[in-house]
mmCIF file of C-alpha atoms in Angstrom:
data_model
loop_
_atom_site.group_PDB
_atom_site.id
_atom_site.type_symbol
_atom_site.label_atom_id
_atom_site.label_comp_id
_atom_site.label_asym_id
_atom_site.label_seq_id
_atom_site.Cartn_x
_atom_site.Cartn_y
_atom_site.Cartn_z
ATOM 1 C CA ILE A 3 65.297 102.694 68.742
ATOM 2 C CA ARG A 4 61.775 102.864 67.339
ATOM 3 C CA MET A 5 61.246 104.810 64.111
ATOM 4 C CA THR A 6 57.757 106.142 63.416
ATOM 5 C CA GLN A 7 56.973 107.355 59.920
ATOM 6 C CA SER A 8 54.003 109.441 58.904
ATOM 7 C CA PRO A 9 51.854 109.299 57.001
ATOM 8 C CA SER A 10 51.686 105.576 56.235
ATOM 9 C CA SER A 11 50.352 106.448 52.810
ATOM 10 C CA LEU A 12 49.493 109.505 50.784
ATOM 11 C CA SER A 13 47.958 110.370 47.434
ATOM 12 C CA ALA A 14 49.509 113.127 45.397
ATOM 13 C CA SER A 15 49.617 114.476 41.866
ATOM 14 C CA VAL A 16 52.555 114.972 39.556
ATOM 15 C CA GLY A 17 54.144 118.293 40.414
ATOM 16 C CA ASP A 18 53.032 118.280 44.054
ATOM 17 C CA ARG A 19 55.397 118.940 46.922
ATOM 18 C CA VAL A 20 55.460 115.911 49.208
ATOM 19 C CA THR A 21 56.749 115.690 52.759
ATOM 20 C CA ILE A 22 57.300 112.516 54.761
ATOM 21 C CA THR A 23 58.351 112.581 58.388
ATOM 22 C CA CYS A 24 60.205 110.140 60.576
ATOM 23 C CA ARG A 25 60.414 110.385 64.345
ATOM 24 C CA ALA A 26 62.936 108.467 66.449
ATOM 25 C CA SER A 27 62.135 107.276 69.963
ATOM 26 C CA GLN A 28 65.435 108.767 71.145
ATOM 27 C CA ALA A 29 67.950 111.231 69.749
ATOM 28 C CA ILE A 30 69.986 109.844 66.876
ATOM 29 C CA GLY A 31 72.037 112.875 65.895
ATOM 30 C CA ASN A 32 71.946 113.053 62.099
ATOM 31 C CA GLU A 33 72.312 109.293 61.610
ATOM 32 C CA LEU A 34 69.301 108.803 59.368
ATOM 33 C CA GLY A 35 68.853 107.656 55.796
ATOM 34 C CA TRP A 36 65.961 107.468 53.358
ATOM 35 C CA TYR A 37 65.318 104.633 50.906
ATOM 36 C CA GLN A 38 62.899 104.301 48.004
ATOM 37 C CA GLN A 39 61.444 100.952 47.066
ATOM 38 C CA LYS A 40 59.373 100.035 44.034
ATOM 39 C CA PRO A 41 57.346 96.807 43.862
ATOM 40 C CA GLY A 42 59.483 93.714 43.365
ATOM 41 C CA LYS A 43 62.723 95.686 43.579
ATOM 42 C CA ALA A 44 65.434 96.161 46.156
ATOM 43 C CA PRO A 45 65.472 99.452 48.053
ATOM 44 C CA LYS A 46 67.454 102.365 46.678
ATOM 45 C CA LEU A 47 69.365 104.780 48.880
ATOM 46 C CA LEU A 48 68.196 108.356 48.376
ATOM 47 C CA ILE A 49 69.683 110.274 51.285
ATOM 48 C CA TYR A 50 72.209 109.471 53.995
ATOM 49 C CA ALA A 51 73.307 111.361 57.100
ATOM 50 C CA THR A 52 69.954 113.200 57.132
ATOM 51 C CA SER A 53 70.604 115.501 54.193
ATOM 52 C CA SER A 54 73.332 114.127 51.906
ATOM 53 C CA LEU A 55 72.071 113.106 48.486
ATOM 54 C CA SER A 56 73.206 109.703 47.268
ATOM 55 C CA SER A 57 74.976 109.606 43.922
ATOM 56 C CA GLY A 58 72.649 110.028 40.948
ATOM 57 C CA VAL A 59 69.596 110.988 43.007
ATOM 58 C CA PRO A 60 67.694 113.961 41.545
ATOM 59 C CA SER A 61 67.921 117.252 43.410
ATOM 60 C CA ARG A 62 64.135 117.353 43.906
ATOM 61 C CA PHE A 63 64.775 115.002 46.833
ATOM 62 C CA SER A 64 66.000 116.588 50.042
ATOM 63 C CA GLY A 65 66.272 115.687 53.687
ATOM 64 C CA SER A 66 66.408 117.646 56.893
ATOM 65 C CA GLY A 67 66.163 117.322 60.642
ATOM 66 C CA SER A 68 68.228 116.319 63.640
ATOM 67 C CA GLY A 69 67.829 114.678 67.002
ATOM 68 C CA THR A 70 64.479 112.905 66.835
ATOM 69 C CA ASP A 71 62.576 114.517 63.959
ATOM 70 C CA PHE A 72 63.445 114.139 60.296
ATOM 71 C CA THR A 73 61.846 114.984 56.979
ATOM 72 C CA LEU A 74 62.105 113.777 53.408
ATOM 73 C CA THR A 75 60.806 116.267 50.862
ATOM 74 C CA ILE A 76 60.136 115.763 47.181
ATOM 75 C CA SER A 77 59.854 119.257 45.757
ATOM 76 C CA SER A 78 57.960 118.363 42.584
ATOM 77 C CA LEU A 79 56.657 114.814 42.395
ATOM 78 C CA GLN A 80 57.465 112.983 39.173
ATOM 79 C CA PRO A 81 55.778 109.848 37.766
ATOM 80 C CA GLU A 82 58.811 107.730 38.647
ATOM 81 C CA ASP A 83 58.593 108.804 42.302
ATOM 82 C CA PHE A 84 55.480 106.793 43.060
ATOM 83 C CA ALA A 85 56.906 104.197 45.434
ATOM 84 C CA THR A 86 57.274 103.347 49.110
ATOM 85 C CA TYR A 87 59.764 105.301 51.191
ATOM 86 C CA TYR A 88 61.528 104.121 54.337
ATOM 87 C CA CYS A 89 63.695 105.853 56.881
ATOM 88 C CA LEU A 90 66.536 103.972 58.583
ATOM 89 C CA GLN A 91 68.381 104.948 61.733
ATOM 90 C CA ASP A 92 72.042 103.962 61.726
ATOM 91 C CA TYR A 93 72.880 105.644 65.012
ATOM 92 C CA ASN A 94 73.321 102.352 66.837
ATOM 93 C CA TYR A 95 72.596 98.659 66.557
ATOM 94 C CA PRO A 96 70.151 97.162 66.030
ATOM 95 C CA TYR A 97 69.460 99.432 63.062
ATOM 96 C CA THR A 98 65.747 100.044 62.578
ATOM 97 C CA PHE A 99 63.545 101.067 59.680
ATOM 98 C CA GLY A 100 60.385 103.087 59.796
ATOM 99 C CA GLN A 101 57.245 101.264 58.722
ATOM 100 C CA GLY A 102 57.193 102.935 55.324
ATOM 101 C CA THR A 103 55.177 105.560 53.479
ATOM 102 C CA LYS A 104 53.469 104.584 50.248
ATOM 103 C CA VAL A 105 53.169 107.443 47.775
ATOM 104 C CA GLU A 106 50.314 106.830 45.362
ATOM 105 C CA ILE A 107 48.928 108.654 42.363
ATOM 106 C CA LYS A 108 45.926 110.865 43.053
ATOM 107 C CA GLN B 8 80.335 96.842 38.742
ATOM 108 C CA VAL B 9 79.242 96.045 42.265
ATOM 109 C CA GLN B 10 77.072 92.948 42.423
ATOM 110 C CA LEU B 11 75.479 91.054 45.268
ATOM 111 C CA VAL B 12 73.675 87.827 44.445
ATOM 112 C CA GLU B 13 71.692 85.954 47.080
ATOM 113 C CA SER B 14 70.842 82.276 46.871
ATOM 114 C CA GLY B 15 69.623 79.442 49.032
ATOM 115 C CA GLY B 16 66.043 80.503 49.634
ATOM 116 C CA GLY B 17 63.185 78.056 49.458
ATOM 117 C CA VAL B 18 60.449 76.312 51.411
ATOM 118 C CA VAL B 19 61.330 75.002 54.855
ATOM 119 C CA GLN B 20 59.271 73.539 57.676
ATOM 120 C CA PRO B 21 58.903 75.359 60.981
ATOM 121 C CA GLY B 22 61.705 74.493 63.358
ATOM 122 C CA ARG B 23 64.104 73.522 60.580
ATOM 123 C CA SER B 24 67.219 75.311 59.340
ATOM 124 C CA LEU B 25 68.255 77.030 56.140
ATOM 125 C CA ARG B 26 71.444 78.746 55.011
ATOM 126 C CA LEU B 27 71.408 81.675 52.633
ATOM 127 C CA SER B 28 74.435 82.838 50.657
ATOM 128 C CA CYS B 29 75.361 86.200 49.198
ATOM 129 C CA ALA B 30 78.061 86.220 46.523
ATOM 130 C CA ALA B 31 79.808 89.560 46.065
ATOM 131 C CA SER B 32 81.785 90.885 43.137
ATOM 132 C CA GLY B 33 83.000 94.153 41.657
ATOM 133 C CA PHE B 34 84.502 95.550 44.858
ATOM 134 C CA LEU B 35 87.050 94.707 47.517
ATOM 135 C CA PHE B 36 84.886 92.426 49.656
ATOM 136 C CA THR B 37 87.246 92.418 52.633
ATOM 137 C CA SER B 38 86.919 96.186 53.040
ATOM 138 C CA TYR B 39 83.194 96.322 53.614
ATOM 139 C CA VAL B 40 80.656 95.504 56.277
ATOM 140 C CA ILE B 41 77.685 93.554 54.914
ATOM 141 C CA HIS B 42 74.077 93.595 56.152
ATOM 142 C CA TRP B 43 71.060 91.305 55.836
ATOM 143 C CA VAL B 44 67.627 92.928 55.521
ATOM 144 C CA ARG B 45 64.331 91.098 55.073
ATOM 145 C CA GLN B 46 60.829 91.931 53.931
ATOM 146 C CA ALA B 47 57.853 89.768 54.770
ATOM 147 C CA PRO B 48 55.090 89.643 52.138
ATOM 148 C CA GLY B 49 53.195 92.900 51.936
ATOM 149 C CA THR B 50 55.111 94.485 54.795
ATOM 150 C CA GLY B 51 58.024 96.837 55.337
ATOM 151 C CA LEU B 52 61.753 96.386 55.590
ATOM 152 C CA GLU B 53 63.294 94.792 58.670
ATOM 153 C CA TRP B 54 67.003 94.982 59.417
ATOM 154 C CA VAL B 55 68.257 91.502 60.339
ATOM 155 C CA GLY B 56 71.942 91.755 61.099
ATOM 156 C CA VAL B 57 75.438 92.814 60.098
ATOM 157 C CA VAL B 58 78.947 91.369 60.061
ATOM 158 C CA SER B 59 82.243 93.191 60.201
ATOM 159 C CA GLN B 60 84.902 92.928 57.551
ATOM 160 C CA ASP B 61 86.800 90.202 59.405
ATOM 161 C CA GLY B 62 83.668 88.350 60.491
ATOM 162 C CA ILE B 63 84.412 88.789 64.171
ATOM 163 C CA ILE B 64 81.783 91.373 65.046
ATOM 164 C CA GLN B 65 78.088 90.737 64.421
ATOM 165 C CA PHE B 66 74.937 92.493 65.526
ATOM 166 C CA TYR B 67 71.420 91.125 65.188
ATOM 167 C CA ALA B 68 67.827 92.218 65.439
ATOM 168 C CA ASP B 69 66.164 91.043 68.643
ATOM 169 C CA SER B 70 63.721 88.989 66.572
ATOM 170 C CA VAL B 71 66.491 86.708 65.278
ATOM 171 C CA LYS B 72 69.131 86.868 68.004
ATOM 172 C CA GLY B 73 70.163 83.407 69.149
ATOM 173 C CA ARG B 74 68.637 81.728 66.080
ATOM 174 C CA PHE B 75 70.419 83.382 63.138
ATOM 175 C CA THR B 76 74.169 83.619 62.563
ATOM 176 C CA ILE B 77 75.962 85.710 59.984
ATOM 177 C CA SER B 78 79.370 84.660 58.756
ATOM 178 C CA ARG B 79 81.575 85.351 55.786
ATOM 179 C CA ASP B 80 84.244 83.597 53.778
ATOM 180 C CA ASN B 81 86.535 86.319 52.520
ATOM 181 C CA SER B 82 88.453 83.861 50.364
ATOM 182 C CA ARG B 83 85.246 83.208 48.410
ATOM 183 C CA ASN B 84 83.781 86.759 48.592
ATOM 184 C CA THR B 85 80.682 85.214 50.109
ATOM 185 C CA LEU B 86 78.427 86.065 53.034
ATOM 186 C CA TYR B 87 76.185 83.577 54.792
ATOM 187 C CA LEU B 88 73.043 83.712 56.900
ATOM 188 C CA GLN B 89 72.477 80.555 58.908
ATOM 189 C CA MET B 90 68.873 80.463 60.049
ATOM 190 C CA ASN B 91 67.905 77.931 62.711
ATOM 191 C CA SER B 92 64.626 77.191 64.489
ATOM 192 C CA LEU B 93 62.693 78.905 61.720
ATOM 193 C CA ARG B 94 59.263 80.296 62.461
ATOM 194 C CA ALA B 95 56.356 81.303 60.259
ATOM 195 C CA GLU B 96 57.204 84.942 60.909
ATOM 196 C CA ASP B 97 60.664 84.473 59.370
ATOM 197 C CA ALA B 98 59.083 84.046 55.941
ATOM 198 C CA ALA B 99 60.335 86.921 53.817
ATOM 199 C CA VAL B 100 62.515 87.994 50.951
ATOM 200 C CA TYR B 101 66.039 88.248 52.302
ATOM 201 C CA TYR B 102 68.407 90.843 50.890
ATOM 202 C CA CYS B 103 72.129 91.294 51.457
ATOM 203 C CA ALA B 104 73.328 94.868 51.198
ATOM 204 C CA ARG B 105 76.725 96.507 51.350
ATOM 205 C CA GLY B 106 77.512 98.631 54.339
ATOM 206 C CA GLY B 107 80.381 101.021 54.632
ATOM 207 C CA LEU B 108 84.045 100.857 55.448
ATOM 208 C CA ASN B 109 83.327 100.723 59.169
ATOM 209 C CA ILE B 110 80.717 98.965 61.265
ATOM 210 C CA ALA B 111 79.012 102.252 62.174
ATOM 211 C CA ALA B 112 78.301 103.311 58.592
ATOM 212 C CA THR B 113 74.935 103.209 56.881
ATOM 213 C CA ILE B 114 73.651 100.689 54.352
ATOM 214 C CA GLU B 115 74.853 101.870 50.961
ATOM 215 C CA ASP B 116 73.116 101.709 47.626
ATOM 216 C CA TYR B 117 74.219 98.209 46.718
ATOM 217 C CA TRP B 118 71.685 95.482 47.331
ATOM 218 C CA GLY B 119 71.116 92.028 45.964
ATOM 219 C CA GLN B 120 67.908 91.025 44.211
ATOM 220 C CA GLY B 121 66.698 89.088 47.232
ATOM 221 C CA THR B 122 65.988 85.409 47.845
ATOM 222 C CA PRO B 123 62.576 84.285 49.152
ATOM 223 C CA VAL B 124 62.140 82.084 52.184
ATOM 224 C CA THR B 125 58.836 80.377 52.929
ATOM 225 C CA VAL B 126 58.280 78.691 56.273
ATOM 226 C CA SER B 127 55.427 76.244 56.064
ATOM 227 C CA SER B 128 54.561 72.714 57.047
#
């Protein structure tokens, strides 16, 4: 299953609402997660099963979608949110990541 | 607390083999599926493979199938990634990450720090 993320990068300011999309090449139900990665660090799980917030993740992060189209939204971008975000389909093996979206400071 | 610590990375020539290890602690190792994920320099994440709790079931990415083998020693709380016939494109930081309580679950929020592999003559 191919996962296509868009955009590949974006520039935004603190306080902005940011939306990242992920499209699957076939229907994957709600079997999608979102990960945040900062340079030199391991990825961090933000959201699983499309919309469930991982423990300790701020409520400004949310996820939605089903089938083939999914969205990660950051309602009010904070300085610590500048990072690269990846979607992951865990509908079936082999699992596949999107190519990533780098969120940079405007 | 949950810890995953990879080791075994290094520089290897194309065509040679390397075995990575992932030592787990802070949780009941035998209850969880474990994944390998890699990241080539300057690129995104690539899922590599997974092993079931008993080591019997494995799945692999097409890019490594037939060359890489995942195994685990539950008596030592350790996961292994045997990499054979290494290619330049296998150069990456390799992470182990905890999956769920069944093979169909997602990759949870427990990852190692990664171990780098360089493939070069």
